[in-house]
Short mmCIF file of C-alpha atoms and ligand atoms in Angstrom, two decimals:
data_model
loop_
_atom_site.label_atom_id
_atom_site.label_comp_id
_atom_site.label_asym_id
_atom_site.label_seq_id
_atom_site.Cartn_x
_atom_site.Cartn_y
_atom_site.Cartn_z
CA MET A 14 46.80 -115.94 -99.87
CA ARG A 15 50.12 -117.53 -98.92
CA ALA A 16 48.79 -118.06 -95.39
CA GLY A 17 45.83 -119.89 -96.90
CA SER A 18 47.96 -122.58 -98.52
CA VAL A 19 51.01 -122.85 -96.30
CA SER A 20 51.63 -126.09 -94.39
CA ILE A 21 51.44 -125.49 -90.62
CA GLU A 22 54.04 -128.25 -89.98
CA THR A 23 56.55 -126.75 -92.41
CA PHE A 24 55.99 -123.29 -90.98
CA HIS A 25 56.49 -124.59 -87.45
CA HIS A 26 59.59 -126.52 -88.46
CA GLU A 27 61.18 -123.44 -90.08
CA LEU A 28 60.27 -121.29 -87.08
CA ASN A 29 62.11 -123.73 -84.80
CA ARG A 30 65.05 -123.66 -87.17
CA LEU A 31 65.03 -119.85 -87.08
CA LYS A 32 65.10 -119.94 -83.27
CA ASN A 33 68.36 -121.92 -83.51
CA HIS A 34 69.79 -119.73 -86.25
CA ASP A 35 72.97 -117.93 -85.26
CA PHE A 36 72.05 -114.28 -85.84
CA SER A 37 75.46 -113.16 -84.59
CA LYS A 38 77.32 -114.83 -87.45
CA GLN A 39 78.70 -112.32 -89.94
CA PRO A 40 76.11 -112.22 -92.75
CA SER A 41 77.27 -113.19 -96.23
CA ALA A 42 77.04 -110.89 -99.21
CA TYR A 43 73.63 -109.34 -98.48
CA ARG A 44 73.63 -105.72 -97.32
CA PHE A 45 70.48 -103.82 -96.42
CA PRO A 46 69.77 -101.77 -99.58
CA HIS A 47 69.47 -98.37 -97.90
CA ILE A 48 68.22 -95.30 -99.64
CA ARG A 49 69.24 -91.81 -98.58
CA ILE A 50 66.45 -91.33 -96.03
CA THR A 51 66.90 -94.72 -94.36
CA ASN A 52 70.65 -94.53 -93.78
CA GLY A 53 71.42 -95.07 -90.10
CA ALA A 54 67.91 -96.36 -89.29
CA PHE A 55 69.20 -99.44 -87.43
CA SER A 56 71.82 -100.13 -84.79
CA GLU A 57 74.77 -102.13 -86.13
CA LEU A 58 73.51 -105.16 -84.21
CA ASN A 59 70.02 -105.02 -85.72
CA GLU A 60 71.26 -104.28 -89.21
CA ASN A 61 73.51 -107.37 -89.04
CA GLN A 62 70.61 -109.46 -87.79
CA ILE A 63 68.37 -108.26 -90.64
CA CYS A 64 71.11 -109.23 -93.09
CA SER A 65 71.43 -112.56 -91.35
CA LEU A 66 67.72 -113.18 -91.96
CA ALA A 67 68.44 -112.86 -95.70
CA ASP A 68 70.90 -115.77 -95.37
CA PHE A 69 68.30 -117.81 -93.50
CA LEU A 70 65.61 -117.10 -96.12
CA GLY A 71 67.93 -118.57 -98.74
CA SER A 72 67.86 -121.87 -96.85
CA ILE A 73 64.02 -122.20 -96.77
CA LYS A 74 62.86 -124.54 -99.51
CA ASP A 75 59.11 -123.96 -99.23
CA GLU A 76 58.18 -120.91 -101.31
CA ASN A 77 55.13 -119.93 -99.24
CA VAL A 78 56.94 -120.21 -95.92
CA CYS A 79 59.85 -118.22 -97.32
CA ALA A 80 57.51 -115.45 -98.52
CA LEU A 81 55.79 -115.28 -95.12
CA PHE A 82 59.12 -115.12 -93.25
CA ARG A 83 60.27 -112.36 -95.58
CA PHE A 84 57.02 -110.52 -95.01
CA ALA A 85 57.48 -110.87 -91.24
CA GLY A 86 60.98 -109.43 -91.63
CA MET A 87 59.60 -106.44 -93.50
CA ALA A 88 56.81 -105.96 -90.95
CA THR A 89 59.38 -105.88 -88.13
CA LEU A 90 61.64 -103.18 -89.54
CA GLU A 91 60.02 -100.14 -87.96
CA GLU A 92 59.87 -101.75 -84.53
CA VAL A 93 63.60 -102.48 -84.47
CA SER A 94 64.65 -99.19 -86.05
CA PHE A 95 65.43 -95.76 -84.62
CA THR A 96 62.38 -94.42 -86.46
CA ARG A 97 58.64 -94.17 -85.96
CA LYS A 98 56.03 -93.64 -88.67
CA ASP A 99 54.63 -90.29 -87.71
CA GLY A 100 52.35 -88.88 -90.35
CA GLN A 101 54.33 -87.08 -92.98
CA TYR A 102 57.83 -88.22 -92.00
CA LEU A 103 59.79 -90.91 -90.28
CA ARG A 104 60.56 -89.52 -86.85
CA TRP A 105 64.08 -90.23 -85.63
CA ASP A 106 64.90 -91.37 -82.11
CA HIS A 107 67.69 -89.38 -80.40
CA ARG A 108 69.87 -92.52 -80.32
CA ALA A 109 70.21 -92.46 -84.12
CA SER A 110 73.34 -90.77 -85.37
CA ARG A 111 71.28 -88.59 -87.74
CA SER A 112 68.70 -87.50 -85.18
CA ARG A 113 68.17 -83.74 -85.23
CA GLY A 114 65.81 -81.18 -83.73
CA LYS A 115 63.39 -81.99 -80.93
CA ARG A 116 64.51 -84.91 -78.75
CA PHE A 117 62.33 -87.93 -79.36
CA GLU A 118 62.53 -91.23 -77.48
CA LYS A 119 60.55 -94.11 -78.94
CA GLY A 120 61.12 -96.42 -75.97
CA ARG A 121 62.73 -99.83 -75.91
CA ILE A 122 64.02 -101.01 -79.27
CA PRO A 123 64.08 -104.81 -79.32
CA GLU A 124 66.66 -106.97 -81.06
CA PHE A 125 65.52 -107.96 -84.53
CA GLN A 126 65.96 -111.65 -83.73
CA ASP A 127 63.46 -111.51 -80.84
CA ALA A 128 61.04 -109.24 -82.64
CA ILE A 129 60.75 -111.38 -85.76
CA ILE A 130 60.38 -114.60 -83.80
CA GLY A 131 57.56 -113.01 -81.77
CA ARG A 132 55.90 -111.83 -84.96
CA LEU A 133 56.16 -115.23 -86.61
CA HIS A 134 54.48 -116.79 -83.57
CA GLY A 135 51.62 -114.37 -84.20
CA PHE A 136 51.51 -115.50 -87.83
CA LEU A 137 51.46 -119.14 -86.72
CA ASP A 138 48.49 -118.52 -84.40
CA ASP A 139 46.61 -116.83 -87.24
CA ILE A 140 47.39 -119.67 -89.63
CA LYS A 141 46.21 -122.25 -87.10
CA ASN A 142 42.89 -120.39 -86.91
CA ARG A 143 42.31 -120.20 -90.64
CA ASN A 144 39.35 -122.10 -92.15
CA GLY A 145 36.56 -120.90 -89.97
CA GLY A 146 38.94 -118.62 -88.12
CA GLY A 147 39.92 -115.12 -89.11
CA VAL A 148 41.96 -115.97 -92.23
CA SER A 149 40.04 -116.29 -95.47
CA GLY A 150 41.73 -118.10 -98.32
CA ASN A 151 39.39 -116.40 -100.75
CA VAL A 152 41.31 -113.17 -101.18
CA GLU A 153 42.51 -111.63 -104.39
CA VAL A 154 45.08 -108.88 -104.08
CA ILE A 155 45.22 -106.65 -107.14
CA ARG A 156 48.63 -105.09 -107.64
CA GLY A 157 48.78 -101.57 -108.99
CA SER A 158 47.31 -98.13 -108.56
CA CYS A 159 43.60 -97.97 -107.77
CA LEU A 160 43.42 -95.01 -110.16
CA TYR A 161 44.01 -97.45 -112.99
CA LYS A 162 42.88 -100.79 -111.56
CA MET A 163 39.39 -99.61 -110.55
CA ALA A 164 38.64 -98.91 -114.21
CA GLU A 165 39.23 -102.59 -115.01
CA GLN A 166 36.64 -103.86 -112.51
CA PRO A 167 33.18 -104.91 -113.67
CA ASP A 168 30.02 -102.83 -113.15
CA SER A 169 27.76 -103.45 -110.13
CA PHE A 170 29.90 -106.32 -108.85
CA PHE A 171 31.04 -105.58 -105.29
CA ASP A 172 28.88 -105.54 -102.15
CA LEU A 173 31.05 -103.22 -100.15
CA LEU A 174 33.99 -100.90 -100.60
CA VAL A 175 35.88 -99.85 -97.46
CA THR A 176 38.69 -97.41 -97.89
CA SER A 177 41.09 -95.17 -96.04
CA PRO A 178 42.52 -93.18 -98.95
CA PRO A 179 45.32 -90.65 -98.58
CA TYR A 180 44.06 -87.43 -97.03
CA CYS A 181 44.67 -84.03 -98.60
CA ASN A 182 47.34 -83.42 -95.98
CA ARG A 183 50.69 -83.52 -97.79
CA TYR A 184 51.68 -86.89 -96.34
CA ASP A 185 54.17 -88.61 -98.57
CA TYR A 186 53.74 -92.37 -98.17
CA THR A 187 57.04 -93.09 -99.88
CA ARG A 188 58.62 -91.48 -96.81
CA THR A 189 56.37 -93.23 -94.32
CA TYR A 190 57.14 -96.59 -95.90
CA ALA A 191 60.78 -95.85 -96.77
CA LEU A 192 62.19 -98.71 -94.66
CA GLU A 193 59.84 -101.24 -96.23
CA LEU A 194 60.39 -99.92 -99.76
CA ALA A 195 64.16 -100.07 -99.31
CA PHE A 196 63.89 -103.62 -97.90
CA LEU A 197 61.94 -104.58 -101.03
CA GLY A 198 64.81 -103.26 -103.13
CA CYS A 199 63.24 -100.04 -104.42
CA GLY A 200 65.93 -97.55 -105.31
CA GLU A 201 65.67 -93.75 -105.37
CA GLN A 202 64.35 -93.70 -108.96
CA GLN A 203 61.63 -96.22 -108.31
CA ILE A 204 60.57 -94.34 -105.19
CA LYS A 205 60.30 -91.13 -107.23
CA TYR A 206 58.13 -93.02 -109.67
CA PHE A 207 55.91 -94.35 -106.85
CA ARG A 208 55.53 -90.88 -105.38
CA GLN A 209 54.04 -89.69 -108.65
CA ALA A 210 51.92 -92.82 -109.14
CA LEU A 211 50.23 -92.57 -105.72
CA LEU A 212 47.01 -90.63 -105.34
CA SER A 213 48.14 -86.98 -105.30
CA ALA A 214 48.49 -85.82 -101.72
CA THR A 215 51.74 -83.87 -101.78
CA VAL A 216 52.83 -80.64 -103.40
CA GLU A 217 55.35 -82.64 -105.45
CA ASN A 218 52.62 -84.52 -107.35
CA LYS A 219 52.17 -83.57 -110.98
CA SER A 220 48.77 -83.74 -112.66
CA LYS A 221 47.83 -87.21 -113.93
CA ARG A 222 44.70 -85.95 -115.66
CA GLN A 223 45.87 -86.47 -119.24
CA ALA A 224 47.30 -89.91 -118.62
CA LEU A 225 44.12 -90.94 -116.78
CA ARG A 226 41.92 -89.60 -119.57
CA ALA A 227 43.90 -91.68 -122.10
CA HIS A 228 43.48 -94.79 -119.91
CA TYR A 229 39.75 -94.31 -119.40
CA CYS A 230 39.20 -93.60 -123.10
CA SER A 231 41.17 -96.72 -124.05
CA LEU A 232 38.71 -98.71 -121.90
CA LYS A 233 35.73 -96.92 -123.48
CA HIS A 234 34.93 -95.19 -120.19
CA ASP A 235 35.05 -91.74 -121.79
CA GLN A 236 31.51 -90.85 -120.70
CA LEU A 237 32.24 -91.60 -117.09
CA PHE A 238 35.44 -89.55 -117.35
CA SER A 239 33.48 -86.58 -118.77
CA ARG A 240 31.01 -86.81 -115.89
CA VAL A 241 33.93 -86.73 -113.45
CA GLU A 242 35.32 -83.64 -115.18
CA SER A 243 31.95 -81.87 -114.96
CA ALA A 244 31.43 -82.79 -111.29
CA PHE A 245 34.93 -81.51 -110.51
CA ASP A 246 34.60 -78.31 -112.57
CA GLU A 247 31.17 -77.50 -111.10
CA GLN A 248 32.02 -78.07 -107.44
CA ALA A 249 31.29 -74.60 -106.03
CA ALA A 250 33.20 -74.87 -102.71
CA LEU A 251 36.24 -76.18 -104.52
CA ARG A 252 36.13 -73.35 -107.08
CA GLU A 253 35.95 -70.80 -104.27
CA ILE A 254 38.86 -72.34 -102.35
CA LEU A 255 40.98 -72.54 -105.48
CA GLN A 256 40.23 -68.93 -106.32
CA ILE A 257 41.35 -67.82 -102.86
CA LEU A 258 44.50 -69.94 -103.00
CA HIS A 259 45.41 -68.75 -106.51
CA ALA A 260 45.00 -65.14 -105.39
CA ALA A 261 47.14 -65.83 -102.31
CA ARG A 262 49.78 -67.46 -104.48
CA ASP A 263 49.84 -64.50 -106.87
CA ALA A 264 50.25 -62.21 -103.87
CA GLY A 265 53.19 -64.32 -102.67
CA GLU A 266 51.37 -65.30 -99.48
CA LEU A 267 51.37 -69.08 -99.68
CA SER A 268 53.83 -71.21 -97.75
CA ASN A 269 54.20 -73.27 -100.92
CA ASN A 270 53.20 -72.13 -104.38
CA HIS A 271 52.18 -75.65 -105.42
CA LEU A 272 49.36 -75.84 -102.84
CA PRO A 273 46.60 -75.03 -105.38
CA ASN A 274 47.94 -77.84 -107.63
CA LEU A 275 47.79 -80.25 -104.69
CA ILE A 276 44.13 -79.36 -104.01
CA GLU A 277 43.24 -79.64 -107.69
CA ASN A 278 45.02 -82.95 -108.25
CA TYR A 279 43.71 -84.46 -105.01
CA PHE A 280 40.07 -83.66 -105.66
CA PHE A 281 40.18 -84.57 -109.34
CA GLU A 282 41.60 -88.01 -108.56
CA MET A 283 39.22 -88.50 -105.64
CA ALA A 284 36.27 -87.53 -107.88
CA LEU A 285 37.36 -90.19 -110.33
CA LEU A 286 37.59 -92.81 -107.57
CA VAL A 287 34.17 -91.84 -106.19
CA PHE A 288 32.57 -92.25 -109.64
CA GLU A 289 34.37 -95.56 -110.09
CA ALA A 290 33.21 -96.72 -106.67
CA ALA A 291 29.63 -95.89 -107.62
CA ARG A 292 30.02 -97.89 -110.82
CA VAL A 293 31.55 -101.06 -109.36
CA ILE A 294 29.22 -101.30 -106.32
CA ARG A 295 26.02 -103.28 -106.79
CA PRO A 296 22.69 -101.54 -106.17
CA GLY A 297 22.09 -101.69 -102.42
CA GLY A 298 25.85 -101.91 -101.77
CA ARG A 299 27.79 -99.37 -99.72
CA VAL A 300 30.99 -97.34 -99.82
CA ILE A 301 32.62 -96.54 -96.48
CA MET A 302 35.46 -94.06 -96.30
CA VAL A 303 37.45 -92.39 -93.55
CA ASN A 304 38.93 -88.98 -94.27
CA ASP A 305 39.91 -85.70 -92.60
CA ASN A 306 39.02 -82.16 -93.44
CA VAL A 307 42.06 -79.94 -93.87
CA ARG A 308 42.95 -76.28 -93.69
CA TYR A 309 45.29 -74.30 -95.91
CA HIS A 310 46.05 -70.60 -95.71
CA GLY A 311 43.38 -70.31 -93.03
CA GLU A 312 40.70 -71.82 -95.31
CA GLU A 313 38.98 -74.95 -94.07
CA ILE A 314 38.42 -77.39 -96.90
CA PRO A 315 35.27 -79.42 -96.19
CA VAL A 316 36.56 -82.63 -97.73
CA ASP A 317 33.55 -84.54 -96.32
CA LEU A 318 31.03 -82.29 -98.07
CA ILE A 319 32.92 -81.98 -101.35
CA LEU A 320 33.29 -85.75 -101.63
CA ALA A 321 29.62 -86.20 -100.65
CA ASP A 322 28.69 -83.90 -103.54
CA PHE A 323 30.77 -86.05 -105.93
CA ALA A 324 29.14 -89.18 -104.50
CA GLU A 325 25.64 -87.81 -105.15
CA LYS A 326 26.56 -86.76 -108.67
CA ALA A 327 27.86 -90.30 -109.22
CA GLY A 328 24.47 -91.73 -108.20
CA LEU A 329 25.15 -92.63 -104.56
CA GLU A 330 23.07 -91.58 -101.56
CA VAL A 331 24.84 -90.13 -98.56
CA GLU A 332 23.46 -92.29 -95.78
CA VAL A 333 25.44 -90.80 -92.92
CA ILE A 334 28.63 -88.86 -92.17
CA TRP A 335 29.90 -89.84 -88.74
CA VAL A 336 32.01 -87.13 -87.16
CA LEU A 337 34.61 -88.77 -84.92
CA PRO A 338 34.64 -87.35 -81.37
CA LYS A 339 38.02 -85.72 -81.64
CA GLY A 340 39.12 -84.11 -84.86
CA LYS A 341 42.64 -83.07 -85.73
CA GLY A 342 44.20 -79.72 -84.99
CA ASN A 343 45.88 -77.92 -87.86
CA SER A 344 49.65 -78.02 -88.29
CA SER A 345 51.80 -76.01 -85.89
CA GLN A 346 52.83 -73.75 -88.77
CA GLN A 347 49.15 -73.01 -89.53
CA MET A 348 48.30 -72.75 -85.86
CA GLY A 349 50.78 -69.95 -85.30
CA ARG A 350 49.19 -67.79 -87.97
CA TRP A 351 45.53 -68.81 -88.00
CA GLY A 352 44.90 -70.09 -84.47
CA ARG A 353 43.91 -73.55 -83.39
CA LYS A 354 40.81 -74.97 -85.01
CA GLU A 355 39.79 -78.57 -84.94
CA MET A 356 39.10 -80.11 -88.35
CA ARG A 357 36.35 -82.69 -88.73
CA LYS A 358 37.56 -86.27 -89.01
CA CYS A 359 34.75 -88.36 -90.43
CA ILE A 360 33.58 -91.71 -91.66
CA TYR A 361 31.28 -91.48 -94.65
CA VAL A 362 28.67 -94.09 -95.50
CA TRP A 363 27.32 -93.84 -99.04
CA ARG A 364 24.81 -96.26 -100.51
CA LYS A 365 23.98 -97.10 -104.10
CA PRO A 366 20.20 -96.99 -104.43
CA VAL A 367 18.30 -99.94 -105.77
CA GLY A 368 16.17 -99.24 -108.81
CA GLY A 369 16.16 -96.10 -110.96
CA ASN A 370 19.42 -94.64 -109.75
CA GLY A 371 21.16 -97.98 -109.45
CA ARG A 372 21.76 -98.07 -113.16
CA SER A 373 25.14 -98.78 -114.57
CA LEU A 374 27.02 -95.52 -114.80
CA ILE A 375 28.66 -96.35 -118.09
CA GLU A 376 25.98 -95.45 -120.57
C1 SAM B 7 45.60 -93.14 -95.19
S1 SAM B 7 46.66 -94.45 -95.75
C2 SAM B 7 45.75 -95.85 -95.32
C3 SAM B 7 46.61 -96.86 -94.66
C4 SAM B 7 45.89 -98.17 -94.37
N1 SAM B 7 44.67 -97.95 -93.63
C5 SAM B 7 46.83 -99.07 -93.58
O1 SAM B 7 46.59 -99.29 -92.41
O2 SAM B 7 47.83 -99.48 -94.16
C6 SAM B 7 46.49 -94.35 -97.49
C7 SAM B 7 47.16 -95.49 -98.24
O3 SAM B 7 46.82 -95.38 -99.63
C8 SAM B 7 47.93 -95.83 -100.39
N2 SAM B 7 47.78 -95.30 -101.78
C9 SAM B 7 48.08 -94.06 -102.22
N3 SAM B 7 47.83 -93.94 -103.54
C10 SAM B 7 47.38 -95.15 -103.96
C11 SAM B 7 46.97 -95.66 -105.24
N4 SAM B 7 46.98 -94.88 -106.32
N5 SAM B 7 46.56 -96.94 -105.31
C12 SAM B 7 46.53 -97.72 -104.19
N6 SAM B 7 46.91 -97.30 -102.96
C13 SAM B 7 47.34 -96.02 -102.84
C14 SAM B 7 49.11 -95.27 -99.62
O4 SAM B 7 50.30 -95.96 -99.94
C15 SAM B 7 48.67 -95.50 -98.18
O5 SAM B 7 49.11 -96.75 -97.75
#
């Protein structure tokens, strides 16, 4: 949106100014607002340069340019850090003082100054190509959790929904995005709040079912919510998996006793999103999703088939499930005990039929 209205001349002018900015000058009051898990993520040189960017941002008068430069700064953090986003955690390069365990070398770590200037040149090229190029000015970004925001969207409105939701794989995105969240000024408390607000994919997530029910009822979507509850309660494969996991938990055999809660919370929230997707898509429109199957306690969870069942109950047709050529192996912990087995990694294409079934799902 900012890129759609920014002046190319002003952007260029500020980029030239940034090239002449003295990144070695001791930055003023700004200090990178680290949280516990980001401490030590940058060399002293790069941390000073990041702080120096904050001083430079203060000197940019144009609001849109300033926001884009700040965004570029945020987008450069991982590259110039001792970390790499690696699924569940930030992986630490051996050069970091807090690096532990297996030696990991992420390769050359550039200076922040060079990396951000390179990135801003990329932004400039994109901006020059807008209007007929790849940048559309007609974008609306809705801030908030899709679990709540979807409910506020109109019926049968969108042509296409493309999504890569969290997988049921225990990845905690507040860890993956810790550098960016810290840069944005999120403290430990706010990050804890985010972790709970995200779609449940970790064993730490508590059930949001009651809060979601209250929200959906307040919007008079109670019937849709009841249909979600029935689809979830009646899903046979899910019932069977939960039964096995509950029994394993009671026998003290699970690696984490909250695993059954994770499965329950994940699939309940996904069922809700699938029903909402079916509601907001116009007849003839499609939903495209990428997701992985997972395995816990030796049990493969056919995420693709369970979600397809929800989709059909929500009034969508499963057009195709593309299985990607190479799936994912299970975790090393699981592999030791249960052997290596590749899980399906798929792209689902669901279509809302035109006619009878294409009715609005809020009746
Ligand atoms: C599998 S990742 C997809 C990443 C994306 N394809 C990208 O390249 O950035 C899942 C994403 O869903 C986001 N997410 C989790 N819960 C959400 C929620 N309730 N509302 C909106 N986004 C959420 C996570 O923060 C994460 O970025």
